[in-house]
PDB file of C-alpha atoms in Angstrom:
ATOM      1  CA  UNK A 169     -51.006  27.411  63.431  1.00 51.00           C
ATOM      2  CA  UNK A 170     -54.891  27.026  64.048  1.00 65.00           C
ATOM      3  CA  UNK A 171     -57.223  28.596  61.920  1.00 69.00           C
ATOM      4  CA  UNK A 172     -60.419  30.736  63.327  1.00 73.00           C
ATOM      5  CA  UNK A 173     -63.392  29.254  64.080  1.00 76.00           C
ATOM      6  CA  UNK A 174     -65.377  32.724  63.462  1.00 78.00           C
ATOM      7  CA  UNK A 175     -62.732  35.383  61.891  1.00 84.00           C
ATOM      8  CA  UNK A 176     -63.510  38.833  61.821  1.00 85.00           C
ATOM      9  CA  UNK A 177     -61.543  41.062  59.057  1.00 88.00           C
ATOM     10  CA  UNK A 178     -59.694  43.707  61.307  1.00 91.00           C
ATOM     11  CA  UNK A 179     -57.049  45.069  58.531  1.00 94.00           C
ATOM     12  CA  UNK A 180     -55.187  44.861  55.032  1.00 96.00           C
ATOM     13  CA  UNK A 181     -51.585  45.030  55.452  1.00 96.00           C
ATOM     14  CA  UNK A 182     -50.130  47.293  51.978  1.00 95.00           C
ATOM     15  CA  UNK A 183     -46.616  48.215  50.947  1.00 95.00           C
ATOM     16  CA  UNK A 184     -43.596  47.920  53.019  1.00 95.00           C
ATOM     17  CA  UNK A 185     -42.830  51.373  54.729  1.00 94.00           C
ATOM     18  CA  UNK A 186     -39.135  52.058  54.699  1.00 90.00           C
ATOM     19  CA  UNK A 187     -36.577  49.497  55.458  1.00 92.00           C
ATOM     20  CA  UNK A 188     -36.611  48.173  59.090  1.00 92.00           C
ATOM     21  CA  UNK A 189     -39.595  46.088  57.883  1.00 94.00           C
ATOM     22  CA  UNK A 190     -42.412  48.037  58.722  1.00 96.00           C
ATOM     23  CA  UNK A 191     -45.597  47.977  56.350  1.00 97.00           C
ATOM     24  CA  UNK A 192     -48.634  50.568  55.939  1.00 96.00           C
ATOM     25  CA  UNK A 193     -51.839  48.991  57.203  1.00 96.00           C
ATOM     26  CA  UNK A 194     -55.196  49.860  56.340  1.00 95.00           C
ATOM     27  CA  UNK A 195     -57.553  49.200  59.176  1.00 93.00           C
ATOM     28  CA  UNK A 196     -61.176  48.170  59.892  1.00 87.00           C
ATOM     29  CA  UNK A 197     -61.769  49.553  63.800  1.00 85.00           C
ATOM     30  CA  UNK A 198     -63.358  52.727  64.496  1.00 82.00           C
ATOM     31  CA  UNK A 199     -59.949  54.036  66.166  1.00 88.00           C
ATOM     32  CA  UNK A 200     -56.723  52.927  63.845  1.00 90.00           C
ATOM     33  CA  UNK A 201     -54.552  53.507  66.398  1.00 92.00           C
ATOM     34  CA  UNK A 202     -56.780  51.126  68.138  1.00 89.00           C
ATOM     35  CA  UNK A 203     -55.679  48.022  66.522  1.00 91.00           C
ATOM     36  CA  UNK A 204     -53.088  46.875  68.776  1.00 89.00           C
ATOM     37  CA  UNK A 205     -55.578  46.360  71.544  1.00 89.00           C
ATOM     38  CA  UNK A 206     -56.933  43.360  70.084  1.00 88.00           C
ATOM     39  CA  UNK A 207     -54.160  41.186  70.824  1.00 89.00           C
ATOM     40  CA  UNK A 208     -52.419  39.210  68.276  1.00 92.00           C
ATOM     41  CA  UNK A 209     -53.785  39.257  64.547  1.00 94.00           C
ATOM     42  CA  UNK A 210     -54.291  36.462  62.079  1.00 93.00           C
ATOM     43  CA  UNK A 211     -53.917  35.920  58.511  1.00 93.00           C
ATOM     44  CA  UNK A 212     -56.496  33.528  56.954  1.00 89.00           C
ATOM     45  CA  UNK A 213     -53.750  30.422  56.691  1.00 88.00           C
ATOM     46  CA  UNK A 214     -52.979  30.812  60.699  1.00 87.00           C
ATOM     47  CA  UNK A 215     -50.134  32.428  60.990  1.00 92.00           C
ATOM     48  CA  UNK A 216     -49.910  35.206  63.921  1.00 93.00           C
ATOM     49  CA  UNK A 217     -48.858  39.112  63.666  1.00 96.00           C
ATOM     50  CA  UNK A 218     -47.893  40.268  66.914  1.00 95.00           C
ATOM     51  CA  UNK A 219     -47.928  44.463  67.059  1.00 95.00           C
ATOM     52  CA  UNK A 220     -44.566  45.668  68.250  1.00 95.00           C
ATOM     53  CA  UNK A 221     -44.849  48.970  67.459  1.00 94.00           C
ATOM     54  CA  UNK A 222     -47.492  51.396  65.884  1.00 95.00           C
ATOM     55  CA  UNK A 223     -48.201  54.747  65.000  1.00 94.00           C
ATOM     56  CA  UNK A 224     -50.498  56.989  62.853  1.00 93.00           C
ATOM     57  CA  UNK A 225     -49.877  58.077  59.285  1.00 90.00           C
ATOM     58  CA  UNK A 226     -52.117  59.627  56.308  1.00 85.00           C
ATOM     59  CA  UNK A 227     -55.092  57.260  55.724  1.00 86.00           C
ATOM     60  CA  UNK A 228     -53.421  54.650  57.297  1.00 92.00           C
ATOM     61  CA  UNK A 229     -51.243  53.212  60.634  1.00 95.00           C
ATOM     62  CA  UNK A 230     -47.776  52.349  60.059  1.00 96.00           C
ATOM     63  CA  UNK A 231     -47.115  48.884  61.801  1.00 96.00           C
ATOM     64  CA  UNK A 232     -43.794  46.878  62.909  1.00 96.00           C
ATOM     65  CA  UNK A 233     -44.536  43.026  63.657  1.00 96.00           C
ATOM     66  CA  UNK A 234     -42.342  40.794  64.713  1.00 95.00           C
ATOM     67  CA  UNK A 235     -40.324  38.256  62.984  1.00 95.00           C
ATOM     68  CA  UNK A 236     -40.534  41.080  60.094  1.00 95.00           C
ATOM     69  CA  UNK A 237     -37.125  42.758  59.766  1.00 95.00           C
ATOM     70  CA  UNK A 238     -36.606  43.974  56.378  1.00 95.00           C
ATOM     71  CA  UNK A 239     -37.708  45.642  53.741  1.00 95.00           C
ATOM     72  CA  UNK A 240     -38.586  42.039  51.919  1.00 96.00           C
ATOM     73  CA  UNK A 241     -39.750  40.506  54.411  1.00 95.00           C
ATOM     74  CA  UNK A 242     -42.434  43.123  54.186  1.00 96.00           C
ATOM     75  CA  UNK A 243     -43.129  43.234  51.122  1.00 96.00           C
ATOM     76  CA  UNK A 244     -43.958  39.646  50.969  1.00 96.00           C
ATOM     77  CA  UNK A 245     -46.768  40.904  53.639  1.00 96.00           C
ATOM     78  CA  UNK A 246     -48.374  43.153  51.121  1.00 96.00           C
ATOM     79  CA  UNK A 247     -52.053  42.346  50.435  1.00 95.00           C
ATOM     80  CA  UNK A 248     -52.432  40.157  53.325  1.00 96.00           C
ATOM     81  CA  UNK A 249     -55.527  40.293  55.581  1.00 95.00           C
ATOM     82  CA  UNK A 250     -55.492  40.109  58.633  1.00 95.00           C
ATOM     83  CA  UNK A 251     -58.379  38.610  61.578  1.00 92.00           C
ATOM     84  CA  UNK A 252     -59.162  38.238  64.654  1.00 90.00           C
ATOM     85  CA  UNK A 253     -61.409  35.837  66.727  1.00 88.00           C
ATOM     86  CA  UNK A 254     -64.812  37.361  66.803  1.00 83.00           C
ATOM     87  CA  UNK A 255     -65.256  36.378  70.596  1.00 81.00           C
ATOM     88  CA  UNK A 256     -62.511  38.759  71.082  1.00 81.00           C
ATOM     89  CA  UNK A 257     -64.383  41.699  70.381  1.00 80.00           C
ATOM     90  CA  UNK A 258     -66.076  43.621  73.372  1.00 77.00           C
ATOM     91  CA  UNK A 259     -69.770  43.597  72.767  1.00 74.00           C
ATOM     92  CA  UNK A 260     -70.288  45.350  76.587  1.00 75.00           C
ATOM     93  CA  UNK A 261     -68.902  48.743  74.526  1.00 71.00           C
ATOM     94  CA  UNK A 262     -71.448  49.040  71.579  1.00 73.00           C
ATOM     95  CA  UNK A 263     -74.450  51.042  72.038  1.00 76.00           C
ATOM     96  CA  UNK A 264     -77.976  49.660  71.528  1.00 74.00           C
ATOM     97  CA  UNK A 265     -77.974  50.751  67.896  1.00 73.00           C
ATOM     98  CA  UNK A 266     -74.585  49.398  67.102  1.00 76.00           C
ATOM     99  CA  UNK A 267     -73.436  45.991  65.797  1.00 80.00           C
ATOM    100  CA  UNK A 268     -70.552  44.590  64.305  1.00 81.00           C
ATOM    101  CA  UNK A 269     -70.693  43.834  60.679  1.00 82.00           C
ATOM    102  CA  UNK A 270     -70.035  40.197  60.997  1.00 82.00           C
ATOM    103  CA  UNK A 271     -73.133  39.940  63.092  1.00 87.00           C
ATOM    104  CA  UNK A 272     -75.144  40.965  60.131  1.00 90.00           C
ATOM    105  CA  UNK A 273     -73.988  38.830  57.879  1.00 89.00           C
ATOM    106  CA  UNK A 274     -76.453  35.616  57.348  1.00 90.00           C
ATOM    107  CA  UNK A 275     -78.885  37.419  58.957  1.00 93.00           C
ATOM    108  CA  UNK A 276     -82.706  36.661  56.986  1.00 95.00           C
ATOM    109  CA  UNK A 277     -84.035  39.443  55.651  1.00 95.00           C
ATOM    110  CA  UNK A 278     -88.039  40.003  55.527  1.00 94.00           C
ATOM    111  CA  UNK A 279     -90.789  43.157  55.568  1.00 92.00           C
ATOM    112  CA  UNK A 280     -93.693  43.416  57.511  1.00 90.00           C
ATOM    113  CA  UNK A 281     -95.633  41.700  54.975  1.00 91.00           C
ATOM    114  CA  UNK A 282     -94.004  38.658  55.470  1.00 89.00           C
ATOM    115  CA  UNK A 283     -92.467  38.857  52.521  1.00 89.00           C
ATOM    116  CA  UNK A 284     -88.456  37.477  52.312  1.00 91.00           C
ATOM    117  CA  UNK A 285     -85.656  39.184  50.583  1.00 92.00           C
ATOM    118  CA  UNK A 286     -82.262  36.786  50.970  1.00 92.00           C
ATOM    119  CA  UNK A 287     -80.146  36.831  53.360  1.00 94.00           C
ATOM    120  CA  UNK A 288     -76.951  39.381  54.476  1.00 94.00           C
ATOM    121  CA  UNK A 289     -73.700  38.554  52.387  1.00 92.00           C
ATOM    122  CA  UNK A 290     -71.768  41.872  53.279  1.00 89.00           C
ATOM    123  CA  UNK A 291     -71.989  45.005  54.633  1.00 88.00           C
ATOM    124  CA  UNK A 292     -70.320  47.850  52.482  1.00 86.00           C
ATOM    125  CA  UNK A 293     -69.153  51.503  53.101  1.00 80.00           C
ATOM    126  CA  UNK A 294     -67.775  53.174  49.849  1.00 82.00           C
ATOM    127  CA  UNK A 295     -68.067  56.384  51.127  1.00 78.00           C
ATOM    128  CA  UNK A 296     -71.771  57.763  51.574  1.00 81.00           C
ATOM    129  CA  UNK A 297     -73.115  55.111  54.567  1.00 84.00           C
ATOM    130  CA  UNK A 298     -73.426  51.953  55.111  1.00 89.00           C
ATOM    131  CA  UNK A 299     -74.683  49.249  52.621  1.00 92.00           C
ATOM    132  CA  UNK A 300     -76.304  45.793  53.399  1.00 93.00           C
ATOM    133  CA  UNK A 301     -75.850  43.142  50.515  1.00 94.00           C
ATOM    134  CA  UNK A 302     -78.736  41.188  50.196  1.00 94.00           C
ATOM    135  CA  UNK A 303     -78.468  37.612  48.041  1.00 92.00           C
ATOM    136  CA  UNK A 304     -81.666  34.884  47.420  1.00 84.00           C
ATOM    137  CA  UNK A 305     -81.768  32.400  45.849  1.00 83.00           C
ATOM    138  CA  UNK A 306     -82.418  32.614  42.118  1.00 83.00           C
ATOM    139  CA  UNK A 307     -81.817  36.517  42.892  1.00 83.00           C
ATOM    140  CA  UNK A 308     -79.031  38.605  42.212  1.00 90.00           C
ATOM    141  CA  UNK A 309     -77.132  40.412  44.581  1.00 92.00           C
ATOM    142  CA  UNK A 310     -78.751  43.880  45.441  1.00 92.00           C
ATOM    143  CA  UNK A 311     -77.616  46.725  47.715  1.00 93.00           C
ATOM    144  CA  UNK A 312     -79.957  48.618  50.249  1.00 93.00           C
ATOM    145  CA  UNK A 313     -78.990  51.713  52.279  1.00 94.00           C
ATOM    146  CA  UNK A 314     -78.160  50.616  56.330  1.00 92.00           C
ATOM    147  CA  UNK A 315     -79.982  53.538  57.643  1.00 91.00           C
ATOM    148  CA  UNK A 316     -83.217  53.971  59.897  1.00 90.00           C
ATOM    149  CA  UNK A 317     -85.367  54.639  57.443  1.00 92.00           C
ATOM    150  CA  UNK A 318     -84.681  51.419  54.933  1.00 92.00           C
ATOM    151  CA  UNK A 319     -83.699  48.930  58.335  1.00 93.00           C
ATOM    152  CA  UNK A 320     -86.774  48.898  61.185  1.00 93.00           C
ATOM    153  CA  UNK A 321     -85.523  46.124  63.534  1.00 93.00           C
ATOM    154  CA  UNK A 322     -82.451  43.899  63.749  1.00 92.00           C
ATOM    155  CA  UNK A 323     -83.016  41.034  65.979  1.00 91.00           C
ATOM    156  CA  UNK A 324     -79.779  38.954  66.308  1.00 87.00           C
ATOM    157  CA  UNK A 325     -80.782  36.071  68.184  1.00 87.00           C
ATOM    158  CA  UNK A 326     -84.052  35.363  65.799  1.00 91.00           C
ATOM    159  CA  UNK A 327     -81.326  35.757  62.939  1.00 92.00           C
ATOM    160  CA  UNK A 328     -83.545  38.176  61.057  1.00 95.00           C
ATOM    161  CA  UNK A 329     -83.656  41.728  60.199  1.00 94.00           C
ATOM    162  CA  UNK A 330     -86.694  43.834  59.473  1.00 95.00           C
ATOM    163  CA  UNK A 331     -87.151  46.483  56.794  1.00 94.00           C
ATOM    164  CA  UNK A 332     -89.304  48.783  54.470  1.00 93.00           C
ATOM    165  CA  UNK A 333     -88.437  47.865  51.330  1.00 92.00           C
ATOM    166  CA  UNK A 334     -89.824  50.811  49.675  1.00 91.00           C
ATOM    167  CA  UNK A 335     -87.249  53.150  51.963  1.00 91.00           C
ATOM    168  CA  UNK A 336     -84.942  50.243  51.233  1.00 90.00           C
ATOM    169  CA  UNK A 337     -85.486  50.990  47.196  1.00 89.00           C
ATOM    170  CA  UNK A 338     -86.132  47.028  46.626  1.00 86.00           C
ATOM    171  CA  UNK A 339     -89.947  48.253  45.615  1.00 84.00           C
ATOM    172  CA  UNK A 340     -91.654  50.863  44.180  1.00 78.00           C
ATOM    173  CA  UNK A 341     -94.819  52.545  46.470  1.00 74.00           C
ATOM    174  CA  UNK A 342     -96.708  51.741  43.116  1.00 68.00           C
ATOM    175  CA  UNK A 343     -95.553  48.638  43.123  1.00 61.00           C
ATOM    176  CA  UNK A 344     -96.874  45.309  44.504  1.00 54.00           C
ATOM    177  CA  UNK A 345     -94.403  42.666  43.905  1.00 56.00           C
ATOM    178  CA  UNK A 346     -91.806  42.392  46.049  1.00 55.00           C
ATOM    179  CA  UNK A 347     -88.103  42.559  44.521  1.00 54.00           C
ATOM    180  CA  UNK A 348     -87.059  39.548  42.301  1.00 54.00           C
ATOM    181  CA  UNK A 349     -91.000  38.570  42.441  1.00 55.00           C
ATOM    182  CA  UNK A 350     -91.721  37.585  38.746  1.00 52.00           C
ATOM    183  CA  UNK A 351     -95.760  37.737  37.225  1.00 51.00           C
ATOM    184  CA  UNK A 352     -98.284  38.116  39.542  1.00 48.00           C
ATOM    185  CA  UNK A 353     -95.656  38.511  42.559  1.00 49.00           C
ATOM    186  CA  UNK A 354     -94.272  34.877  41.547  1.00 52.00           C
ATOM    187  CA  UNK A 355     -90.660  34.278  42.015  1.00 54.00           C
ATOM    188  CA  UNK A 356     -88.764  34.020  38.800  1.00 55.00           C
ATOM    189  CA  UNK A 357     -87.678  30.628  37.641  1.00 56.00           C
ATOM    190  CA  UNK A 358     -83.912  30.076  37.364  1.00 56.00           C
ATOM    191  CA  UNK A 359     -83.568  28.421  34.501  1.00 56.00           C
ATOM    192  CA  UNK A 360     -80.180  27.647  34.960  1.00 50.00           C
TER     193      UNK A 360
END
């Protein structure tokens, strides 16, 4: 059982679906019927899932792996994530605009000003778009919008990402210090 170098969260398994063993899996691809294209999944410890059989249900995909038999068996399963290998994931389909989440993350973030904001620690969707999680150090966590307007350029091999951090909501337009930027656009001591 080897663990992944660079794991990529594909799905959650939840509660055991009937009694054959089969569990209701809440998935991270675009397509959730997609899921059992990606070869055989991971959970964080190493073990392997192998997809025997899977189909569609409400909000979620209703999967049979094997070695899982029974109802307990599942239900031992429940809560479980489970990864992939990143270099398993086809970067020839995205679109010029597209990236996978775990790309972002670590990413440094700066405006045109020069001016640095932390770093990517998670990308978010509850619901109304797409949130990047920006953490610096001696700052707390903070949440910007992933849209066009608040993110100008992603460049993944520089490691850094580009925005306006007035579309981003991290600064007022009457405002001159940057966010987290103490007196006179100082960065606030961590007294900690």
């Amino acid at each position: 059982m080897t663990k992944l170098e660079n794991p990529v969260l594909m799905a959650v398994i939840g509660a055991a679906q009937g009694l054959r063993g089969e569990v209701r899996v809440k998935t991270f691809t675009a397509d959730p019927m997609a899921l059992g294209e990606y070869g055989n999944l991971r959970s964080a410890d190493g073990r392997v899932f192998e997809i025997l059989d899977l189909r569609e249900a409400k909000n979620v995909v209703v999967v049979r792996f094997r070695g899982v038999n029974d109802r307990n068996a599942a239900e031992a399963l429940n809560g479980l994530e489970l990864f992939i290998e990143r270099d398993a994931l086809p970067d020839e389909e995205l679109d010029e605009d597209e990236f996978y989440y775990a790309d972002l993350e670590g990413l440094e973030v700066h405006d045109g000003e020069g001016n640095h904001y932390g770093a990517v620690t998670g990308v978010y969707d509850f619901g109304a778009g797409d949130l990047l999680e920006l953490k610096g150090p001696g700052k707390r966590p903070v949440l910007i919008p992933f849209s066009e307007a608040a993110v100008l350029e992603i460049d993944l091999e520089g490691g850094k990402i580009l925005i306006d951090p007035i579309a981003a909501g991290l600064k007022d337009e009457d405002d001159a210090k940057p966010y987290g930027a103490g007196p006179k656009g100082k960065p606030p001591r961590d007294d900690s």
